């Protein structure tokens, strides 16, 4: 039950919370604002917040000097591809662990989780050399494989926690009625599992989109997703704040929007059910 | 009850995931272990020979290793300190009744969704740059000399950037945990005359212990592997002032092509991460009842 609080206190809390929220969000806001400035205005002193000549020049510039949409396309393919592939592998596994648990199910789950704890740098060299020898360096396919594997434990775990909430009696009823395993999955389980699968998909697309160890180390130009593309702005050049801001805004906007829909899943997916 | 038929089917359904992860664990990790016992430089192919533990003694006695270990601990510790304390305070604030709570939540969570390379470059150029950055403007506005963050306090600067990215995560989890606290318990304490501080330290904080532990452990796993933020801002420098273990291994293997010593470093990183992982796994295992 909500407790009654004096209005004055509520206003005080509101002001404090909005001020702090604004402060935390400010770097993002500032990036978005700067992306609409000219390069000269971007470094103007004193800086202007809203009263400048809004322009889309930087966005045009970013696209014309380096094929921005190629990198955007790479990010989409890599994050979506690795998540979908991961789901295809994880759904059956999570299904059977949730509904036909065996003695060792818990051990298997814990072991899967432990693979996620492996620091990427521990396997950097072998993966790099294997990629080099198999011609996978700077290929979207290679990155899809690696990101599938590093996110697979999270996908299995998230699906497992969602599937476990589906009442088992319904499945048994279907089985009594003579439903085959396949019919059970397609007609009974899937409709109930779709929300959980959607949440898992959402969170993992976000994680894969922002992954910045393997994408930086295994790509050069052709297959570079946005994380690696933005890194090319790390070498200072003349005036580039507006261009950097435009490229950054385009890189984070889609995921910022997706992210706001996935707040709840974030807690669930990243704490492996340890916080409820 | 599961039938024998469905049990066999279940095994087949788990198999792909298990086999893939097993391959992902065993093949590269055993290759790293193997390379770590070789004198192996990519610039001199065909010259590999077995040298036992020499790479380890070389890596562990390198002054850069000690610097990197210290930096790693400072980075992890600094970010944890900021995010846990900040997260508790923010969660306390966001848990209060207010107008527009949903929007404030969105504002606070946003940094978590910004990719590391973007956040690092935005902080480095638009805020911390000593000439054109916003911080330089503010210090000049109050009549002080602008401070060159990334050359004079590189590690602190990186801690600030990374803490900004992880504060939302800590806040969100602590807020979730706080909302599961029974409000009647708080009200009862209030009626018994417990002040705000007493309520916080005797009811709220003990309730949060578990969530705090989870935040600390999960963040540590990720923070041990901070890489992109260092790569695009300082390249580990000046000198080794902002090199962590992850970056050191990267530099030795892919910049100096010393696969042998880089592999030994990789194994050291795996051992460090495992120390944390064991505690985390225990926490999660306790909570999982099948």
Coordinates of C-alpha atoms in Angstrom, one line a residue:
Chain A
X1 CA 0.0 0.0 0.0
X2 CA 1.2 3.5 -0.9
X3 CA 1.9 5.5 2.2
X4 CA 0.4 9.0 2.5
X5 CA 3.1 11.6 2.2
X6 CA 2.9 15.4 2.5
X7 CA 2.8 17.1 -0.9
X8 CA 5.7 19.4 0.0
X9 CA 7.9 16.4 0.6
X10 CA 6.8 14.8 -2.7
X11 CA 7.7 18.0 -4.5
X12 CA 11.1 18.1 -2.8
X13 CA 11.8 14.5 -3.8
X14 CA 10.6 15.2 -7.3
X15 CA 12.9 18.1 -7.8
X16 CA 15.9 16.3 -6.4
X17 CA 15.3 13.2 -8.5
X18 CA 14.8 15.1 -11.7
X19 CA 17.9 17.1 -11.1
X20 CA 20.0 14.0 -10.5
X21 CA 18.4 12.2 -13.4
X22 CA 19.1 15.1 -15.7
X23 CA 22.7 15.2 -14.5
X24 CA 23.2 11.5 -15.2
X25 CA 21.6 11.8 -18.6
X26 CA 23.4 15.0 -19.5
X27 CA 26.4 13.4 -21.4
X28 CA 23.9 11.7 -23.8
X29 CA 21.8 14.9 -24.1
X30 CA 24.9 16.9 -24.8
X31 CA 26.0 14.5 -27.5
X32 CA 22.6 14.7 -29.2
X33 CA 22.6 18.5 -29.1
X34 CA 26.1 18.8 -30.4
X35 CA 25.3 16.5 -33.3
X36 CA 23.0 19.3 -34.6
X37 CA 25.6 22.0 -34.4
X38 CA 28.3 23.1 -36.9
X39 CA 31.9 22.2 -36.0
X40 CA 32.6 25.8 -34.9
X41 CA 29.6 26.0 -32.7
X42 CA 30.5 22.6 -31.2
X43 CA 33.5 24.1 -29.5
X44 CA 32.2 27.6 -29.0
X45 CA 32.9 29.2 -25.6
X46 CA 30.6 29.8 -23.9
X47 CA 28.8 26.7 -25.2
X48 CA 25.2 27.2 -26.4
X49 CA 22.5 24.8 -25.3
X50 CA 19.5 25.4 -27.5
X51 CA 20.0 28.6 -29.3
X52 CA 22.2 27.7 -32.2
X53 CA 21.5 27.2 -35.9
X54 CA 20.3 23.6 -36.0
X55 CA 21.8 21.8 -38.9
X56 CA 22.1 18.2 -40.2
X57 CA 25.5 18.8 -41.9
X58 CA 27.4 16.5 -39.5
X59 CA 25.1 13.6 -40.3
X60 CA 25.6 14.1 -44.0
X61 CA 29.4 14.5 -43.4
X62 CA 29.6 11.2 -41.4
X63 CA 27.8 9.3 -44.1
X64 CA 29.8 10.8 -47.0
X65 CA 33.3 10.3 -45.5
X66 CA 32.8 6.7 -44.3
X67 CA 30.1 4.4 -45.3
X68 CA 28.1 4.7 -42.1
X69 CA 25.2 2.5 -43.2
X70 CA 27.6 -0.4 -43.9
X71 CA 28.6 -0.4 -40.2
X72 CA 25.1 0.1 -39.1
X73 CA 24.1 -2.9 -41.3
X74 CA 27.0 -4.9 -39.8
X75 CA 25.8 -4.1 -36.3
X76 CA 22.3 -5.2 -37.1
X77 CA 23.4 -8.4 -38.8
X78 CA 25.9 -9.3 -36.0
X79 CA 23.6 -8.5 -33.0
X80 CA 20.4 -10.0 -34.5
X81 CA 22.2 -12.9 -36.1
X82 CA 24.0 -14.0 -33.0
X83 CA 20.9 -13.6 -30.9
X84 CA 18.7 -15.6 -33.3
X85 CA 21.3 -18.4 -33.6
X86 CA 21.7 -18.4 -29.9
X87 CA 17.9 -18.8 -29.4
X88 CA 17.8 -21.7 -31.9
X89 CA 20.4 -23.5 -29.8
X90 CA 19.1 -22.4 -26.4
X91 CA 15.4 -22.9 -26.7
X92 CA 15.5 -26.7 -26.8
X93 CA 18.1 -26.8 -24.1
X94 CA 16.2 -24.5 -21.8
X95 CA 12.9 -26.2 -22.5
X96 CA 14.2 -29.6 -21.6
X97 CA 16.0 -28.4 -18.4
X98 CA 12.8 -26.6 -17.3
X99 CA 10.4 -29.4 -18.0
X100 CA 12.4 -32.6 -17.8
X101 CA 14.9 -31.8 -15.1
X102 CA 17.4 -34.5 -14.5
X103 CA 19.7 -35.0 -11.5
X104 CA 22.5 -33.1 -13.2
X105 CA 20.4 -30.2 -14.6
X106 CA 21.6 -27.8 -11.9
X107 CA 25.2 -28.7 -12.5
X108 CA 24.8 -28.2 -16.2
X109 CA 23.2 -24.8 -15.7
X110 CA 25.9 -23.7 -13.3
X111 CA 28.6 -25.0 -15.6
X112 CA 27.2 -23.0 -18.5
X113 CA 27.2 -19.9 -16.4
X114 CA 30.8 -20.5 -15.5
X115 CA 31.8 -20.3 -19.1
X116 CA 30.5 -16.7 -19.1
X117 CA 33.0 -15.9 -16.3
X118 CA 35.9 -16.8 -18.6
X119 CA 37.6 -13.4 -19.3
X120 CA 37.8 -12.9 -23.1
X121 CA 41.4 -12.0 -22.9
X122 CA 42.2 -15.6 -21.8
X123 CA 41.2 -16.9 -25.2
X124 CA 42.1 -13.9 -27.3
X125 CA 45.2 -15.3 -28.9
X126 CA 43.8 -18.7 -30.0
X127 CA 40.6 -17.2 -31.3
X128 CA 42.6 -14.6 -33.2
X129 CA 44.9 -17.2 -34.7
X130 CA 42.1 -19.6 -35.5
X131 CA 40.2 -16.8 -37.2
X132 CA 43.3 -15.8 -39.2
X133 CA 43.9 -19.4 -40.3
X134 CA 40.3 -20.0 -41.3
X135 CA 40.0 -16.6 -43.1
X136 CA 37.3 -15.4 -40.6
X137 CA 39.1 -12.1 -39.5
X138 CA 36.9 -9.1 -40.4
X139 CA 34.0 -11.3 -41.4
X140 CA 30.4 -10.9 -40.1
X141 CA 30.0 -14.7 -40.0
X142 CA 33.0 -15.1 -37.6
X143 CA 31.6 -12.4 -35.2
X144 CA 28.2 -13.9 -35.3
X145 CA 29.7 -17.2 -34.1
X146 CA 31.8 -15.7 -31.3
X147 CA 29.0 -13.5 -30.0
X148 CA 26.6 -16.4 -30.1
X149 CA 28.9 -18.4 -27.9
X150 CA 29.6 -15.7 -25.4
X151 CA 25.9 -14.9 -25.0
X152 CA 24.7 -18.4 -25.1
X153 CA 24.9 -18.9 -21.3
X154 CA 22.8 -15.8 -20.7
X155 CA 20.2 -16.8 -23.3
X156 CA 19.9 -20.3 -21.8
X157 CA 19.6 -18.9 -18.3
X158 CA 17.0 -16.3 -19.1
X159 CA 14.9 -18.7 -21.1
X160 CA 15.2 -21.3 -18.3
X161 CA 13.9 -18.8 -15.7
X162 CA 11.0 -17.9 -18.0
X163 CA 10.1 -21.4 -18.9
X164 CA 10.1 -22.5 -15.3
X165 CA 7.2 -20.2 -14.7
X166 CA 5.0 -22.1 -17.2
X167 CA 2.9 -24.5 -15.2
X168 CA 3.9 -28.1 -15.9
X169 CA 0.3 -29.4 -15.5
X170 CA -0.7 -27.9 -18.8
X171 CA 2.0 -29.9 -20.5
X172 CA 0.9 -33.1 -18.8
X173 CA -2.7 -32.5 -19.8
X174 CA -1.5 -32.1 -23.4
X175 CA 0.5 -35.3 -23.1
X176 CA -2.5 -37.2 -21.7
X177 CA -4.5 -36.1 -24.7
X178 CA -1.8 -37.8 -26.8
X179 CA 0.1 -34.8 -28.1
X180 CA 3.4 -35.6 -29.5
X181 CA 6.6 -33.9 -28.4
X182 CA 6.5 -31.7 -31.4
X183 CA 2.8 -30.8 -31.1
X184 CA 3.5 -30.0 -27.4
X185 CA 6.2 -27.6 -28.3
X186 CA 4.4 -25.9 -31.2
X187 CA 0.8 -25.7 -29.8
X188 CA 1.2 -25.6 -26.1
X189 CA 4.5 -24.3 -25.1
X190 CA 5.3 -21.7 -27.7
X191 CA 2.3 -19.4 -27.2
X192 CA 3.1 -19.3 -23.5
X193 CA 6.8 -18.9 -24.0
X194 CA 6.7 -16.1 -26.5
X195 CA 6.9 -13.2 -24.0
X196 CA 10.0 -14.8 -22.3
X197 CA 11.6 -15.4 -25.7
X198 CA 10.9 -11.9 -26.8
X199 CA 12.5 -10.4 -23.6
X200 CA 15.5 -12.7 -24.0
X201 CA 15.9 -11.6 -27.6
X202 CA 15.7 -7.9 -26.6
X203 CA 18.3 -8.0 -23.9
X204 CA 20.7 -10.1 -26.0
X205 CA 20.5 -7.8 -29.0
X206 CA 21.4 -5.0 -26.7
X207 CA 24.4 -6.9 -25.2
X208 CA 25.6 -7.9 -28.7
X209 CA 25.2 -4.4 -30.1
X210 CA 27.4 -2.9 -27.4
X211 CA 29.9 -5.7 -27.2
X212 CA 33.3 -4.1 -27.6
X213 CA 36.1 -6.6 -27.1
X214 CA 35.7 -9.1 -29.8
X215 CA 34.2 -6.6 -32.3
X216 CA 37.3 -4.4 -31.9
X217 CA 39.8 -7.2 -32.0
X218 CA 38.4 -9.3 -34.8
X219 CA 37.3 -6.7 -37.4
X220 CA 39.1 -4.1 -39.4
X221 CA 36.9 -2.4 -42.0
X222 CA 34.6 -4.6 -44.0
X223 CA 32.7 -6.3 -41.1
X224 CA 33.3 -3.6 -38.5
X225 CA 30.1 -2.9 -36.5
X226 CA 29.3 0.5 -35.0
X227 CA 31.5 -0.1 -31.9
X228 CA 34.6 -0.4 -34.1
X229 CA 33.5 2.3 -36.4
X230 CA 33.2 4.8 -33.6
X231 CA 36.6 3.8 -32.3
X232 CA 38.0 5.2 -35.6
X233 CA 37.3 8.6 -34.1
X234 CA 39.8 8.0 -31.3
X235 CA 42.6 9.6 -33.3
X236 CA 42.3 13.4 -32.9
X237 CA 41.8 15.4 -36.1
X238 CA 40.9 19.0 -36.8
X239 CA 37.4 19.9 -35.6
X240 CA 35.4 16.8 -35.2
X241 CA 33.1 17.1 -32.2
X242 CA 29.9 17.6 -34.2
X243 CA 30.8 14.6 -36.5
X244 CA 31.7 12.5 -33.5
X245 CA 28.4 13.4 -31.9
X246 CA 26.4 12.7 -35.0
X247 CA 28.0 9.3 -35.4
X248 CA 27.5 8.5 -31.7
X249 CA 23.9 9.6 -31.7
X250 CA 23.1 7.3 -34.6
X251 CA 25.0 4.4 -33.0
X252 CA 23.2 4.6 -29.6
X253 CA 19.7 5.8 -30.6
X254 CA 18.3 2.4 -31.7
X255 CA 19.6 0.6 -28.6
X256 CA 18.6 3.4 -26.2
X257 CA 15.0 3.0 -27.4
X258 CA 15.1 -0.8 -27.2
X259 CA 16.8 -0.5 -23.8
X260 CA 14.0 1.5 -22.3
X261 CA 11.6 -1.3 -23.1
X262 CA 13.8 -3.9 -21.5
X263 CA 14.5 -2.5 -18.0
X264 CA 12.8 -5.4 -16.2
X265 CA 14.6 -8.0 -18.3
X266 CA 17.9 -6.4 -17.6
X267 CA 17.7 -7.3 -13.9
X268 CA 16.5 -10.8 -14.7
X269 CA 19.0 -11.5 -17.5
X270 CA 22.1 -10.1 -15.8
X271 CA 21.6 -11.4 -12.3
X272 CA 20.8 -15.0 -13.4
X273 CA 17.8 -15.0 -11.1
X274 CA 19.8 -14.1 -8.0
X275 CA 17.8 -10.9 -7.5
X276 CA 14.0 -10.8 -7.7
Chain B
X1 CA 6.5 -37.6 -14.5
X2 CA 8.9 -37.6 -17.3
X3 CA 9.0 -40.7 -19.4
X4 CA 12.1 -42.5 -20.6
X5 CA 11.2 -41.4 -24.1
X6 CA 11.1 -37.7 -23.2
X7 CA 14.2 -38.0 -21.1
X8 CA 16.2 -39.2 -24.2
X9 CA 14.7 -36.4 -26.2
X10 CA 15.7 -34.0 -23.5
X11 CA 19.3 -35.1 -23.7
X12 CA 19.3 -34.5 -27.4
X13 CA 17.9 -31.1 -26.9
X14 CA 20.5 -30.0 -24.5
X15 CA 23.4 -31.6 -26.4
X16 CA 24.0 -28.8 -29.0
X17 CA 24.3 -26.1 -26.3
X18 CA 26.5 -28.1 -24.1
X19 CA 28.8 -29.3 -26.9
X20 CA 29.2 -25.9 -28.3
X21 CA 30.0 -24.3 -24.9
X22 CA 32.3 -27.2 -24.1
X23 CA 34.2 -26.6 -27.4
X24 CA 34.3 -22.9 -26.7
X25 CA 35.8 -23.5 -23.3
X26 CA 38.2 -26.3 -24.0
X27 CA 39.7 -25.7 -27.4
X28 CA 40.9 -22.1 -27.0
X29 CA 41.7 -22.4 -23.4
X30 CA 43.9 -25.4 -23.9
X31 CA 45.5 -23.6 -26.8
X32 CA 46.3 -20.7 -24.6
X33 CA 47.7 -23.0 -22.0
X34 CA 49.9 -24.7 -24.6
X35 CA 51.1 -21.4 -26.1
X36 CA 52.0 -20.1 -22.7
X37 CA 54.7 -22.8 -22.5
X38 CA 56.2 -21.9 -25.8
X39 CA 58.7 -19.2 -27.0
X40 CA 56.3 -18.0 -29.7
X41 CA 56.4 -14.7 -31.5
X42 CA 54.2 -14.1 -34.6
X43 CA 57.0 -12.2 -36.2
X44 CA 59.2 -15.2 -36.1
X45 CA 57.1 -18.1 -37.3
X46 CA 58.5 -21.6 -37.1
X47 CA 60.8 -20.8 -34.2
X48 CA 58.5 -22.0 -31.5
X49 CA 60.1 -24.2 -28.8
X50 CA 59.0 -25.4 -25.4
X51 CA 60.3 -23.2 -22.5
X52 CA 58.2 -24.4 -19.6
X53 CA 57.2 -21.7 -17.2
X54 CA 59.6 -19.0 -18.5
X55 CA 56.7 -17.0 -20.0
X56 CA 55.0 -16.9 -16.6
X57 CA 58.1 -15.8 -14.8
X58 CA 58.7 -13.2 -17.5
X59 CA 55.1 -11.9 -17.4
X60 CA 54.9 -11.9 -13.6
X61 CA 58.2 -10.2 -13.0
X62 CA 57.6 -7.6 -15.6
X63 CA 57.1 -4.2 -13.8
X64 CA 54.3 -3.6 -16.2
X65 CA 52.4 -6.6 -14.7
X66 CA 52.6 -5.1 -11.2
X67 CA 51.4 -1.8 -12.5
X68 CA 48.6 -3.5 -14.5
X69 CA 47.5 -5.5 -11.5
X70 CA 47.4 -2.4 -9.3
X71 CA 45.5 -0.5 -11.9
X72 CA 43.1 -3.4 -12.4
X73 CA 42.4 -3.5 -8.6
X74 CA 42.0 0.3 -8.5
X75 CA 39.7 0.4 -11.4
X76 CA 37.5 -2.4 -10.2
X77 CA 37.5 -1.1 -6.6
X78 CA 37.0 2.5 -7.6
X79 CA 34.1 1.8 -9.9
X80 CA 32.5 -0.6 -7.3
X81 CA 32.8 2.1 -4.6
X82 CA 31.1 4.8 -6.7
X83 CA 28.4 2.6 -8.2
X84 CA 27.4 0.7 -5.0
X85 CA 27.2 3.8 -2.8
X86 CA 25.7 5.9 -5.6
X87 CA 23.4 3.1 -6.5
X88 CA 22.1 2.8 -2.9
X89 CA 21.5 6.5 -2.6
X90 CA 19.8 6.7 -6.0
X91 CA 17.6 3.7 -5.3
X92 CA 16.6 5.2 -2.0
X93 CA 15.6 8.4 -3.8
X94 CA 13.8 6.7 -6.7
X95 CA 11.9 4.5 -4.2
X96 CA 10.1 7.6 -2.8
X97 CA 6.8 8.8 -4.1
X98 CA 7.3 11.6 -6.7
X99 CA 6.0 13.0 -9.9
X100 CA 7.2 11.5 -13.2
X101 CA 9.0 8.6 -11.6
X102 CA 9.0 6.6 -14.9
X103 CA 10.8 9.4 -16.8
X104 CA 13.4 9.8 -14.1
X105 CA 14.1 6.1 -14.2
X106 CA 14.6 6.2 -17.9
X107 CA 17.0 9.1 -17.6
X108 CA 19.0 7.3 -14.9
X109 CA 19.2 4.0 -16.8
X110 CA 20.1 5.4 -20.1
X111 CA 24.0 5.3 -19.8
X112 CA 23.9 1.5 -19.5
X113 CA 22.8 1.3 -23.1
X114 CA 25.5 3.5 -24.5
X115 CA 28.3 1.4 -26.2
X116 CA 31.7 1.7 -24.5
X117 CA 33.5 3.3 -27.4
X118 CA 30.9 6.0 -27.7
X119 CA 30.8 6.8 -24.0
X120 CA 34.6 6.8 -23.7
X121 CA 35.1 9.1 -26.7
X122 CA 32.3 11.5 -25.7
X123 CA 33.8 11.8 -22.2
X124 CA 37.3 12.2 -23.5
X125 CA 36.6 14.9 -26.1
X126 CA 33.5 16.7 -25.1
X127 CA 34.0 16.8 -21.4
X128 CA 37.6 16.1 -20.3
X129 CA 39.5 17.8 -23.2
X130 CA 41.6 20.5 -21.5
X131 CA 40.9 23.0 -24.4
X132 CA 37.5 22.5 -25.7
X133 CA 35.8 20.2 -23.1
X134 CA 32.9 21.3 -21.1
X135 CA 34.8 20.8 -17.8
X136 CA 37.6 23.1 -19.1
X137 CA 34.9 25.7 -19.8
X138 CA 33.5 25.4 -16.3
X139 CA 36.8 25.6 -14.5
X140 CA 37.8 28.6 -16.6
X141 CA 34.4 30.2 -15.8
X142 CA 35.2 30.1 -12.1
X143 CA 38.7 31.4 -12.8
X144 CA 40.8 28.2 -12.4
X145 CA 43.2 26.5 -14.7
X146 CA 41.7 23.7 -16.8
X147 CA 42.8 20.3 -15.8
X148 CA 44.1 17.8 -18.3
X149 CA 42.3 14.8 -17.0
X150 CA 43.5 12.1 -19.4
X151 CA 47.2 12.9 -19.1
X152 CA 47.4 13.8 -15.4
X153 CA 44.8 11.4 -14.0
X154 CA 44.3 8.8 -16.7
X155 CA 43.1 6.0 -14.4
X156 CA 40.8 8.3 -12.4
X157 CA 39.3 9.5 -15.7
X158 CA 38.6 6.0 -16.9
X159 CA 37.1 5.1 -13.5
X160 CA 34.7 8.1 -13.9
X161 CA 33.7 7.0 -17.4
X162 CA 33.2 3.3 -16.4
X163 CA 31.3 4.2 -13.2
X164 CA 28.9 6.4 -15.3
X165 CA 28.2 3.3 -17.4
X166 CA 27.6 1.0 -14.5
X167 CA 25.8 3.2 -12.1
X168 CA 22.5 2.5 -13.8
X169 CA 23.0 -1.3 -13.4
X170 CA 23.6 -1.0 -9.7
X171 CA 20.8 1.4 -9.2
X172 CA 18.3 -0.8 -11.1
X173 CA 19.1 -3.9 -9.2
X174 CA 19.2 -2.2 -5.8
X175 CA 15.9 -0.5 -6.6
X176 CA 14.4 -3.9 -7.6
X177 CA 15.5 -5.3 -4.3
X178 CA 14.3 -2.4 -2.3
X179 CA 10.8 -2.6 -3.9
X180 CA 10.5 -6.2 -2.6
X181 CA 10.9 -4.9 1.0
X182 CA 7.8 -5.2 3.0
X183 CA 6.5 -1.7 3.6
X184 CA 4.6 -2.8 6.7
X185 CA 7.9 -3.6 8.4
X186 CA 9.1 0.0 7.7
X187 CA 5.8 1.4 9.0
X188 CA 6.0 -0.7 12.2
X189 CA 9.5 0.6 12.8
X190 CA 8.4 4.1 12.1
X191 CA 5.6 3.7 14.7
X192 CA 8.0 2.4 17.2
X193 CA 9.9 5.7 16.8
X194 CA 12.8 4.5 14.7
X195 CA 14.4 7.5 12.9
X196 CA 15.3 7.5 9.2
X197 CA 18.9 6.5 9.8
X198 CA 17.9 3.7 12.2
X199 CA 15.4 2.4 9.7
X200 CA 18.0 2.5 6.9
X201 CA 20.7 0.7 8.8
X202 CA 18.6 -1.9 10.6
X203 CA 16.0 -2.7 8.0
X204 CA 16.8 -1.5 4.5
X205 CA 20.5 -2.2 4.4
X206 CA 20.3 -5.8 5.8
X207 CA 17.5 -6.4 3.2
X208 CA 19.8 -5.2 0.5
X209 CA 22.9 -7.3 1.5
X210 CA 22.2 -10.0 -1.0
X211 CA 21.5 -7.6 -3.9
X212 CA 24.7 -5.6 -3.1
X213 CA 26.7 -8.8 -3.1
X214 CA 25.3 -9.7 -6.5
X215 CA 26.0 -6.3 -7.9
X216 CA 29.6 -6.4 -6.6
X217 CA 30.3 -9.9 -8.0
X218 CA 28.7 -9.4 -11.4
X219 CA 30.2 -6.0 -12.0
X220 CA 33.6 -7.4 -10.9
X221 CA 33.4 -10.0 -13.6
X222 CA 32.8 -7.3 -16.3
X223 CA 35.1 -4.7 -14.8
X224 CA 38.1 -7.1 -14.8
X225 CA 37.7 -7.1 -18.6
X226 CA 37.4 -3.3 -19.2
X227 CA 39.1 -2.8 -22.6
X228 CA 37.4 -0.6 -25.1
X229 CA 37.4 2.5 -22.8
X230 CA 41.2 2.2 -22.4
X231 CA 41.9 1.5 -26.1
X232 CA 40.1 4.6 -27.4
X233 CA 41.2 7.0 -24.7
X234 CA 44.7 6.5 -23.4
X235 CA 46.0 3.3 -25.0
X236 CA 47.0 2.3 -21.5
X237 CA 49.3 5.3 -21.1
X238 CA 51.0 7.5 -20.3
X239 CA 53.5 4.7 -19.8
X240 CA 51.5 2.1 -18.0
X241 CA 49.5 4.5 -15.9
X242 CA 46.1 3.2 -17.2
X243 CA 47.0 -0.3 -18.4
X244 CA 45.0 -3.0 -16.8
X245 CA 45.6 -6.8 -17.1
X246 CA 43.2 -7.1 -20.1
X247 CA 44.9 -4.3 -22.0
X248 CA 48.4 -5.6 -21.1
X249 CA 47.7 -9.0 -22.5
X250 CA 46.2 -7.4 -25.6
X251 CA 49.3 -5.2 -26.1
X252 CA 51.7 -8.1 -25.6
X253 CA 49.9 -10.5 -28.0
X254 CA 48.5 -8.3 -30.7
X255 CA 50.8 -5.3 -30.6
X256 CA 54.1 -6.9 -29.8
X257 CA 53.1 -10.3 -31.3
X258 CA 54.6 -12.1 -28.2
X259 CA 52.1 -14.9 -28.2
X260 CA 53.9 -16.9 -25.5
X261 CA 54.0 -14.2 -22.8
X262 CA 50.5 -12.9 -23.8
X263 CA 49.1 -16.4 -23.3
X264 CA 50.7 -16.6 -19.9
X265 CA 49.1 -13.3 -19.1
X266 CA 45.8 -14.6 -20.3
X267 CA 46.0 -17.6 -18.0
X268 CA 46.8 -15.2 -15.1
X269 CA 43.6 -13.2 -16.0
X270 CA 41.6 -16.4 -16.1
X271 CA 42.8 -17.3 -12.6
X272 CA 42.0 -13.8 -11.2
X273 CA 38.5 -13.9 -12.7
X274 CA 37.9 -17.4 -11.3
X275 CA 38.5 -16.3 -7.8
X276 CA 35.6 -13.9 -8.1
X277 CA 33.5 -16.3 -10.1
X278 CA 33.6 -19.0 -7.4
X279 CA 31.9 -16.7 -4.9
X280 CA 29.3 -15.6 -7.5
X281 CA 28.5 -19.1 -8.5
X282 CA 27.9 -20.1 -4.9
X283 CA 25.5 -17.2 -4.5
X284 CA 23.5 -18.1 -7.6
X285 CA 23.6 -21.8 -6.9
X286 CA 22.1 -21.3 -3.4
X287 CA 19.2 -19.5 -5.0
X288 CA 18.5 -22.1 -7.6
X289 CA 16.3 -24.9 -6.5
X290 CA 15.4 -27.6 -9.0

